[in-house]
mmCIF file of C-alpha atoms in Angstrom:
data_model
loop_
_atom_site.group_PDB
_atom_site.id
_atom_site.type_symbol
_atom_site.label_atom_id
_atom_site.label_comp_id
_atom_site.label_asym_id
_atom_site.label_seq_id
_atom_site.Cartn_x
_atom_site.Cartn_y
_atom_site.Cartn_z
ATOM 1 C CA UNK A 1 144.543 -7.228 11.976
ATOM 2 C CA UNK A 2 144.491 -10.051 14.152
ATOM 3 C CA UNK A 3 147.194 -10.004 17.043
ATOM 4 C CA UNK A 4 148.594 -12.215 19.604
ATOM 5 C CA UNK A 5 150.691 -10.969 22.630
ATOM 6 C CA UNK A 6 153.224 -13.274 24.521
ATOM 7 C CA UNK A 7 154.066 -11.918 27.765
ATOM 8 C CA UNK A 8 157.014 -14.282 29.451
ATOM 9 C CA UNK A 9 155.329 -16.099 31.686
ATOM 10 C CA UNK A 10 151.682 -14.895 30.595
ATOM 11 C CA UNK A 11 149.493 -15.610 27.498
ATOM 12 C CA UNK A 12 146.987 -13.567 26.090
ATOM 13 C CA UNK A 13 145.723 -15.368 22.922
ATOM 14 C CA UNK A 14 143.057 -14.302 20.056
ATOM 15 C CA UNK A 15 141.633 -17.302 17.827
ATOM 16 C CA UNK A 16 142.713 -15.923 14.263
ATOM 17 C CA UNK A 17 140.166 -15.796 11.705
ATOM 18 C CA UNK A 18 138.946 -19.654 11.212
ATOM 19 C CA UNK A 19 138.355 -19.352 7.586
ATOM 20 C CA UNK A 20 141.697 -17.762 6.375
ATOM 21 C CA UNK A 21 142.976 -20.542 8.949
ATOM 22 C CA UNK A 22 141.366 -23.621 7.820
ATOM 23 C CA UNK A 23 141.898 -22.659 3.890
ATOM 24 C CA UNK A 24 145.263 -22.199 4.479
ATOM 25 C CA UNK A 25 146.069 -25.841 6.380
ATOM 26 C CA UNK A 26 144.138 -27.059 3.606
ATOM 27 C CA UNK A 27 146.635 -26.233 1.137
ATOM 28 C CA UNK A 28 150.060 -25.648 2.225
ATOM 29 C CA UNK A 29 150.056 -26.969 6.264
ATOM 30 C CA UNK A 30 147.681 -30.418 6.951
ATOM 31 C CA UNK A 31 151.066 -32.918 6.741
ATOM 32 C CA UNK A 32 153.327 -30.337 8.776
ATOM 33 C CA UNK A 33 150.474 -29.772 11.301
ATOM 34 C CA UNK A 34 148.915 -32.891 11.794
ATOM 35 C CA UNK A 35 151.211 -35.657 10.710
ATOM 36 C CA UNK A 36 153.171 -36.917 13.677
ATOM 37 C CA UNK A 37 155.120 -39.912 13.297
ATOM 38 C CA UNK A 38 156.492 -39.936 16.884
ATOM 39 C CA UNK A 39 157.812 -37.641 19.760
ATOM 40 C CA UNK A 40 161.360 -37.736 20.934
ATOM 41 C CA UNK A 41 162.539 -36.575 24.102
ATOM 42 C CA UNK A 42 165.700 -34.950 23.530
ATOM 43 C CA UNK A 43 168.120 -33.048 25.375
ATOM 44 C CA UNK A 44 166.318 -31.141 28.103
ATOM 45 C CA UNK A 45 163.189 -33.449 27.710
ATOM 46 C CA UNK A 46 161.324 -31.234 25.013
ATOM 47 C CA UNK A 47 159.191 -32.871 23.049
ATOM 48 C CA UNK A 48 160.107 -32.818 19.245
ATOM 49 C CA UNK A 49 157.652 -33.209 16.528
ATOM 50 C CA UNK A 50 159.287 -35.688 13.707
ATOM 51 C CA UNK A 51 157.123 -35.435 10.288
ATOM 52 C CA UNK A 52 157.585 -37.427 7.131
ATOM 53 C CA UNK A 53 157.359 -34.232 4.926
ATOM 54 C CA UNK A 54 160.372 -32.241 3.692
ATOM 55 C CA UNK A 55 161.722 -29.608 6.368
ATOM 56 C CA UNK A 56 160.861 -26.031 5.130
ATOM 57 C CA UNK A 57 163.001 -23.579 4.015
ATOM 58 C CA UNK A 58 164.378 -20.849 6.290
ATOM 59 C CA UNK A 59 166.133 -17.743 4.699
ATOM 60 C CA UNK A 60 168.938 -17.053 6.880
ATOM 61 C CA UNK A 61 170.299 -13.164 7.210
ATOM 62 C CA UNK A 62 173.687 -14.046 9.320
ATOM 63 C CA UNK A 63 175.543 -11.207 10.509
ATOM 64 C CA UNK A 64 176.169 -12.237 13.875
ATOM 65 C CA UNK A 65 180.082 -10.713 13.954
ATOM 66 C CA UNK A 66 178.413 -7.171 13.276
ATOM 67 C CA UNK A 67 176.606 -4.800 15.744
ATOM 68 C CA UNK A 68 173.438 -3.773 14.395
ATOM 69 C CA UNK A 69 171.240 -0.789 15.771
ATOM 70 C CA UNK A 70 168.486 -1.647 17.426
ATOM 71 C CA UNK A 71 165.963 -0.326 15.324
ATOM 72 C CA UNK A 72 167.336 -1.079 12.305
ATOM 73 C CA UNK A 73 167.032 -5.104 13.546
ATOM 74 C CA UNK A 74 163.176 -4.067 14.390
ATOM 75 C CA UNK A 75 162.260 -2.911 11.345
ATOM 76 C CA UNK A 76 163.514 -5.371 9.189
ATOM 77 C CA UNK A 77 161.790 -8.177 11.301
ATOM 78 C CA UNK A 78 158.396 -6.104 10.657
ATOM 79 C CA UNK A 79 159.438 -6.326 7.292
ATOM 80 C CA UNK A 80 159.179 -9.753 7.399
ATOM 81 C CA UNK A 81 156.960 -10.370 8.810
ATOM 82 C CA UNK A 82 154.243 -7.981 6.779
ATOM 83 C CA UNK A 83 155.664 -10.166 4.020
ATOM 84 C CA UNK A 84 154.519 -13.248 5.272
ATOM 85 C CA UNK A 85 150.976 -12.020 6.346
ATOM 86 C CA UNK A 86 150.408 -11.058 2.986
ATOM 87 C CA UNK A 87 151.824 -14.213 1.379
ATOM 88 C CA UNK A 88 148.655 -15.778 4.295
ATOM 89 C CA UNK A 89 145.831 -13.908 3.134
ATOM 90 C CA UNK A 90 146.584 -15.466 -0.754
ATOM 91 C CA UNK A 91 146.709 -19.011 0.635
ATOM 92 C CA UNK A 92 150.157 -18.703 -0.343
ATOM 93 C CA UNK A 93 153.598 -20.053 1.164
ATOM 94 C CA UNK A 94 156.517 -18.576 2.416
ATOM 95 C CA UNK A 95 159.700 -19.440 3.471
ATOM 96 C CA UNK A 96 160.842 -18.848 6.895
ATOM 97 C CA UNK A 97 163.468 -16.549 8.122
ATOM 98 C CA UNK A 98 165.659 -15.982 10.758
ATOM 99 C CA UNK A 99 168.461 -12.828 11.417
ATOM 100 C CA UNK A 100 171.121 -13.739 13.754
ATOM 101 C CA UNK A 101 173.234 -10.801 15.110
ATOM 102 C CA UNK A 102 174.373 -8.711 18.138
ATOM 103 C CA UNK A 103 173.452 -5.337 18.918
ATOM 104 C CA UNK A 104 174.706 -1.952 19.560
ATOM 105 C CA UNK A 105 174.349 -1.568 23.670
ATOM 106 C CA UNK A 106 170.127 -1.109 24.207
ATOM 107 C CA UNK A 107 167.381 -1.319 26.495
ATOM 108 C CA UNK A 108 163.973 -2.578 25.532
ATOM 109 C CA UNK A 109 160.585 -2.609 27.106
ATOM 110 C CA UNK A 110 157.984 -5.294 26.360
ATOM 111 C CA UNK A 111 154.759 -3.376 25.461
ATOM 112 C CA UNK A 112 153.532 -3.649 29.373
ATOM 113 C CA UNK A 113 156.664 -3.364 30.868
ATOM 114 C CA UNK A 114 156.769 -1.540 34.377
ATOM 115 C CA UNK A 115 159.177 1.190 34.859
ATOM 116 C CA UNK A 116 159.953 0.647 37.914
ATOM 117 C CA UNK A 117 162.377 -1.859 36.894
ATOM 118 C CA UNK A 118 164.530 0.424 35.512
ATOM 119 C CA UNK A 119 167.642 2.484 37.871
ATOM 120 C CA UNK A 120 167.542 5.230 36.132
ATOM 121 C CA UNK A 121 165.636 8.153 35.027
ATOM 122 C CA UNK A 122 164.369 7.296 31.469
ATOM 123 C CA UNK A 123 164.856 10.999 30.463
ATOM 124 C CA UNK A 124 168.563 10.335 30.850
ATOM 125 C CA UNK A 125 168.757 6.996 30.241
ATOM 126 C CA UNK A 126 172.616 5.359 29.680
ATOM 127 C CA UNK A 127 172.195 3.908 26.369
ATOM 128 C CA UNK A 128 169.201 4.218 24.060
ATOM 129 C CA UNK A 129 165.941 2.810 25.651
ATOM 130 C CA UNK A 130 163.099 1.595 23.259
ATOM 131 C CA UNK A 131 159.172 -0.026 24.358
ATOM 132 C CA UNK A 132 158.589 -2.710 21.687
ATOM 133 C CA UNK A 133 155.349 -5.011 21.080
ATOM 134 C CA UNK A 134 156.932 -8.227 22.858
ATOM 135 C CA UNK A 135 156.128 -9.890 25.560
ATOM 136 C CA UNK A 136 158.145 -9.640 28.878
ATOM 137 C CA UNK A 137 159.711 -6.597 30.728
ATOM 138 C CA UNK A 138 162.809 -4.539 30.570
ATOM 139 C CA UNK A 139 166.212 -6.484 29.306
ATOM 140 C CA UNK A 140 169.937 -5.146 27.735
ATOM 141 C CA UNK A 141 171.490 -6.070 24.511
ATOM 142 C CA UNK A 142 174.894 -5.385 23.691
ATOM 143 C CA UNK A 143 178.357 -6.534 22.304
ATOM 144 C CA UNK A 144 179.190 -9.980 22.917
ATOM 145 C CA UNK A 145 175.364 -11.170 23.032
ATOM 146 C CA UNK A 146 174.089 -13.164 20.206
ATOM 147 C CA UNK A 147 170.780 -12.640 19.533
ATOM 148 C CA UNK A 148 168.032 -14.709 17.443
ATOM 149 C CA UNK A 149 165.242 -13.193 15.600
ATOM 150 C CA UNK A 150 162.845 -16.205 14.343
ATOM 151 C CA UNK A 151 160.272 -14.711 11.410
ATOM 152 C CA UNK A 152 158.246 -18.774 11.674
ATOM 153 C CA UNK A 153 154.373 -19.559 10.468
ATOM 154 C CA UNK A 154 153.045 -21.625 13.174
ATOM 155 C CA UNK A 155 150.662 -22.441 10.747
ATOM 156 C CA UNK A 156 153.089 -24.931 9.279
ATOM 157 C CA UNK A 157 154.432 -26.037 12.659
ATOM 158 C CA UNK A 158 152.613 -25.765 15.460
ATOM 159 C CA UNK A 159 150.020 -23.242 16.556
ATOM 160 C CA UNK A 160 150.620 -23.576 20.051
ATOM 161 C CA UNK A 161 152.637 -20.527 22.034
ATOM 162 C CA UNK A 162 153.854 -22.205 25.157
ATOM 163 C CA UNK A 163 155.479 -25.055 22.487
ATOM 164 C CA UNK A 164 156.981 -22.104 20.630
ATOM 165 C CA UNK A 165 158.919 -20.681 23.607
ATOM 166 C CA UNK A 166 159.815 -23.842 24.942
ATOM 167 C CA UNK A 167 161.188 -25.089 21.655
ATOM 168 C CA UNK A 168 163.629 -21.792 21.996
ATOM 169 C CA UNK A 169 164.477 -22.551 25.309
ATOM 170 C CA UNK A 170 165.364 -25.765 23.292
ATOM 171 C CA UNK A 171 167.755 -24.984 20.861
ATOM 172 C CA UNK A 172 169.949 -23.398 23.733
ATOM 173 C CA UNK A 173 169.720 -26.027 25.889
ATOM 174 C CA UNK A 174 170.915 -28.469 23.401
ATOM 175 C CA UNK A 175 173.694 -25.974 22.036
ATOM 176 C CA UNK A 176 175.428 -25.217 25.351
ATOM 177 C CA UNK A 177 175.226 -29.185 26.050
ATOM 178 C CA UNK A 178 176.429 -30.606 22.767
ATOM 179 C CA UNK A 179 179.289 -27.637 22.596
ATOM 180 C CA UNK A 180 180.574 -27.253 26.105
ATOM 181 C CA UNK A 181 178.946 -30.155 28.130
ATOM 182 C CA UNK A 182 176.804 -27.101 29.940
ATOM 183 C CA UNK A 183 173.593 -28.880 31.618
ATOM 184 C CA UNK A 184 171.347 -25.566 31.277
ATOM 185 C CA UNK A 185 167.824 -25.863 32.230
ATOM 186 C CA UNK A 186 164.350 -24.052 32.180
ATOM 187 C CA UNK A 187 162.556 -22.707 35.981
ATOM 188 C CA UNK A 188 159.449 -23.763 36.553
ATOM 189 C CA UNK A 189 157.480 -20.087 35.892
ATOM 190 C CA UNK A 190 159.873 -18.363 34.198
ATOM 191 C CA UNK A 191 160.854 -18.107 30.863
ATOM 192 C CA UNK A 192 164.343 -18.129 29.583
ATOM 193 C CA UNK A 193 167.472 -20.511 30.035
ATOM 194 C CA UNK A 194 169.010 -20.803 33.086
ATOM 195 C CA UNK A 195 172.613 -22.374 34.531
ATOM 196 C CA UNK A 196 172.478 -22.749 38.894
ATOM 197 C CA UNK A 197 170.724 -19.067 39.488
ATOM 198 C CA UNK A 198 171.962 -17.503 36.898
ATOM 199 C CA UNK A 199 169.699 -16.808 33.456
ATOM 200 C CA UNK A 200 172.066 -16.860 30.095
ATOM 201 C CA UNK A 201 169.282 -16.905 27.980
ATOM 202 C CA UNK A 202 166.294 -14.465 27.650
ATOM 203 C CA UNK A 203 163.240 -14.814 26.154
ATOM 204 C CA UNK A 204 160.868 -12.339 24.440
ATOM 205 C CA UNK A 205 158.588 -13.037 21.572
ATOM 206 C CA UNK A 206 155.373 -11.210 19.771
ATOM 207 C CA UNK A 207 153.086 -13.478 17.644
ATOM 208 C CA UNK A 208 150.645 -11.375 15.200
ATOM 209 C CA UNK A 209 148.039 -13.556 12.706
ATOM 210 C CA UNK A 210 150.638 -16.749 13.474
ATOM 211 C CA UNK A 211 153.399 -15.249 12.480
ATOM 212 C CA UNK A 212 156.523 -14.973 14.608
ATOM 213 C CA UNK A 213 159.247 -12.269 15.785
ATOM 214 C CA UNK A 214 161.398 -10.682 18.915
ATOM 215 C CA UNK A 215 162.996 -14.158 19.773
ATOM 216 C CA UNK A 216 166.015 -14.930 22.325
ATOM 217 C CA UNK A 217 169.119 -13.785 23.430
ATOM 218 C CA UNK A 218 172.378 -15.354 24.615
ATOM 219 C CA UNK A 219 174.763 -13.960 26.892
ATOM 220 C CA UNK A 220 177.918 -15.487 25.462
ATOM 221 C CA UNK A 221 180.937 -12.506 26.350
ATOM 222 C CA UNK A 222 178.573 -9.725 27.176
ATOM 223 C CA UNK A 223 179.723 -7.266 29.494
ATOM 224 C CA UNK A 224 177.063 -8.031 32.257
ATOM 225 C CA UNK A 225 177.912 -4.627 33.810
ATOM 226 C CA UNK A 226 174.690 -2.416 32.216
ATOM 227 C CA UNK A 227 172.394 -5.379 33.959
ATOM 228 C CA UNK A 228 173.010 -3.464 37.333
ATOM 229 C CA UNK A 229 171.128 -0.346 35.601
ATOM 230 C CA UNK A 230 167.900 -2.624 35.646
ATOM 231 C CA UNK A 231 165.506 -5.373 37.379
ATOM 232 C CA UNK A 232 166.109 -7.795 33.886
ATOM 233 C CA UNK A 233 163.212 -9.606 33.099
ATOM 234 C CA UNK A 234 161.637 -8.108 36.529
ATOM 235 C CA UNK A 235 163.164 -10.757 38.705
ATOM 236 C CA UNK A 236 164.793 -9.591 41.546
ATOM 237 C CA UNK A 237 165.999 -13.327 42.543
ATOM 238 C CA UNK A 238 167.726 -14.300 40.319
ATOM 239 C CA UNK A 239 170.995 -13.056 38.486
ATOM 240 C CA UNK A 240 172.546 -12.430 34.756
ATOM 241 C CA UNK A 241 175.214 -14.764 33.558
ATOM 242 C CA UNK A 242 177.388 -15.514 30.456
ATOM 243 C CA UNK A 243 178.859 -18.397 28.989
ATOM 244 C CA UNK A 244 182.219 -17.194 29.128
ATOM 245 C CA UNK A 245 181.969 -15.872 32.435
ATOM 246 C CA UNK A 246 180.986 -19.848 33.693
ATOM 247 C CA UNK A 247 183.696 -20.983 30.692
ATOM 248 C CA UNK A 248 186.477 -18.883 32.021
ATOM 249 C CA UNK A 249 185.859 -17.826 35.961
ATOM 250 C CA UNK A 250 187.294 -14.749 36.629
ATOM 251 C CA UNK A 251 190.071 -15.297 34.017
ATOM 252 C CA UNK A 252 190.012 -12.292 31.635
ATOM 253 C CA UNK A 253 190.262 -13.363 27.831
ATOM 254 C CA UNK A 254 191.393 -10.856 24.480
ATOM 255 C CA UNK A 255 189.864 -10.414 21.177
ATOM 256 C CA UNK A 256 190.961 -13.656 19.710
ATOM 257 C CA UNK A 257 189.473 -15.824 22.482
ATOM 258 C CA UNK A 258 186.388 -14.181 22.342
ATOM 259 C CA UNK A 259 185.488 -14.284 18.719
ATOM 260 C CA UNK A 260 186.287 -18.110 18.259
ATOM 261 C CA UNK A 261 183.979 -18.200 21.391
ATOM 262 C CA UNK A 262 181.503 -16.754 19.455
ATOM 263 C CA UNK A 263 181.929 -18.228 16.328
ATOM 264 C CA UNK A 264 181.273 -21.653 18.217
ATOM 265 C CA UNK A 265 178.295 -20.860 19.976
ATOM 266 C CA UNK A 266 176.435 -19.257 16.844
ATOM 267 C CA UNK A 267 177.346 -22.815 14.952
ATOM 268 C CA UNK A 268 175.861 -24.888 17.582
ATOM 269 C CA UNK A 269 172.764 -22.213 17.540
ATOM 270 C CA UNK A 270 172.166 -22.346 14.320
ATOM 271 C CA UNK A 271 172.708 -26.605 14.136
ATOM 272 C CA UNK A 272 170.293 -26.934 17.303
ATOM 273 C CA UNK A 273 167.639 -24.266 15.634
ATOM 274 C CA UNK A 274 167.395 -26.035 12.503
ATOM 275 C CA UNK A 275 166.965 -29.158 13.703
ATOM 276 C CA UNK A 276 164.447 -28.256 16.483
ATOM 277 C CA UNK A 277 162.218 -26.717 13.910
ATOM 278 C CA UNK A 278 162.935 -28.723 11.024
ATOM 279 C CA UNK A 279 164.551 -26.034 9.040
ATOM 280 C CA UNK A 280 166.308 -26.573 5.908
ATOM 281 C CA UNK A 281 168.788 -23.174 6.709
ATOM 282 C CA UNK A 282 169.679 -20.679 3.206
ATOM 283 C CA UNK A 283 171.955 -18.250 3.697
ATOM 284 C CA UNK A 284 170.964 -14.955 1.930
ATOM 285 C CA UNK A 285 172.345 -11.338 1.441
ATOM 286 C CA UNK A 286 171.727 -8.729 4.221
ATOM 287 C CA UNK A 287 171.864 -6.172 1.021
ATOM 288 C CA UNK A 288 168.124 -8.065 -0.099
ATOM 289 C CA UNK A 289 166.701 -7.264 3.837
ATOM 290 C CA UNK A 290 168.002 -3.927 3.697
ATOM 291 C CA UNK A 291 167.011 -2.669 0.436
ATOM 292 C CA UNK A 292 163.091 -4.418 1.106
ATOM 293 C CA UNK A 293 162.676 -2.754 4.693
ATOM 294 C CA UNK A 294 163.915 0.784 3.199
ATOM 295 C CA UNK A 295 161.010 0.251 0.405
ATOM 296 C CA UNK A 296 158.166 -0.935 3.476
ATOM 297 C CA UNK A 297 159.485 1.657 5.721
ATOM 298 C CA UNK A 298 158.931 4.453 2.767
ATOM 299 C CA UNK A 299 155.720 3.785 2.366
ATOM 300 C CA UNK A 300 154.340 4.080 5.848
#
């Protein structure tokens, strides 16, 4: 199997196999790849690919009110995204897909993250601590985080990795500004989206045979307290933030104020995703995901 690991930051690429590529542009990906019309500069001055053909379709598995186990969210994006490498190898198409949810409080590792960023002993770590295949070092999930996990072909939008993460960066950038007036922005050699010194948004991706998954996370009322267990992201100059904390100062908010926060923020994330990457967005039962990963994961 062909991979492709994205450290943040750092890009490690291997050309996938030129045949299987080339007879699969052929048939399902010349207009979407090579068909520009123009590029806008939007919000944040990415540049935006506009095509004539139809946006693709993106199979949407929203559950972004629910905490979800870490692993659970793991295996069904490998689920995914097996499904998609095998719809590759027939020359076939697939839709996209994207799960949008929050997580159970976790650490993760990229696959060469450092240990030394972490405060604690791993052996007795404070919440459960997992080393995945993305790129990047340690970072926290938890309640009040809203997290993205893209499952995209490249193939049939662009094969370029530093594009991909940037158009991420993207579709927070324009969802803070276009929701709450919030003038985030990228640093020059890091990855992520940042407001003053402070990053709200992390960024974490794996790429295997052009086919996407890990994606980004946005602190929106996350408890910013289990940051102070590690180094996140393996930056020690710069700090964690949340939207509500810039939203709200020091002013403590209930329940209520927090999920209509939420509920905003995933709107305007979802809006800004589709339209970055041309996504036409439908909304399909978590029961389908669940019930396909338990099949995959039985037979490994």
């Amino acid at each position: 199997m062909t991979m492709m690991l994205v450290h943040i930051g750092f890009t490690f690429p291997v050309s996938p196999c030129k045949i299987e590529t080339k007879r699969f542009e052929r048939k399902l990906c010349t207009k979407q790849s090579l068909n520009v019309d123009q590029i806008d500069y939007g919000c944040g001055g990415m540049a935006n690919l506009i095509r004539h053909n139809e946006t693709r379709r993106c199979e949407c598995f929203d559950i972004y009110s629910e905490l979800v186990p870490y692993k659970d969210a793991w295996y069904w994006q490998k689920s995914l995204v097996r499904k998609r490498q095998t719809s590759v190898k027939r020359c076939e198409d697939h839709a996209d897909a994207l799960i949008i949810l929050q997580h159970h409080p976790v650490y993760t590792l990229g696959t060469g993250s450092s240990e030394k960023f972490l405060h604690f002993d791993i052996e007795n770590a404070p919440y459960d601590l997992y080393r995945t295949e993305r790129g990047g070092e340690v970072t926290y999930h938890g309640p009040g985080q809203l997290v993205m996990y893209p499952i995209l072909n490249l193939r049939c939008h662009k094969m370029d990795l530093h594009w991909y993460l940037r158009s991420l960066e993207e579709v927070v950038i324009r969802a803070l500004f276009t929701s709450f007036s919030i003038k985030a922005s990228r640093i020059e050699g890091l990855t992520g989206v940042w407001f003053g010194n402070k990053k709200l948004a992390a960024v974490g991706i794996r790429v295997s045979q052009w086919i996407t998954y890990h994606g980004l996370a946005l602190n929106v009322t996350t408890d910013l307290s289990p940051f102070n267990q590690i180094v996140p992201c393996g930056i020690h100059d710069h700090h964690v933030g949340s939207l509500g904390e810039f939203l709200w100062a020091s002013e403590k908010k209930g329940a209520d104020e927090n999920f209509n926060l939420m509920a905003i923020v995933h709107d305007s994330l979802l809006k800004e995703f589709s339209e970055v990457f041309q996504l036409s967005i439908e909304h399909k039962d978590i029961g389908d995901l669940q019930i396909s990963t338990a099949k995959s994961v039985m037979h490994c």
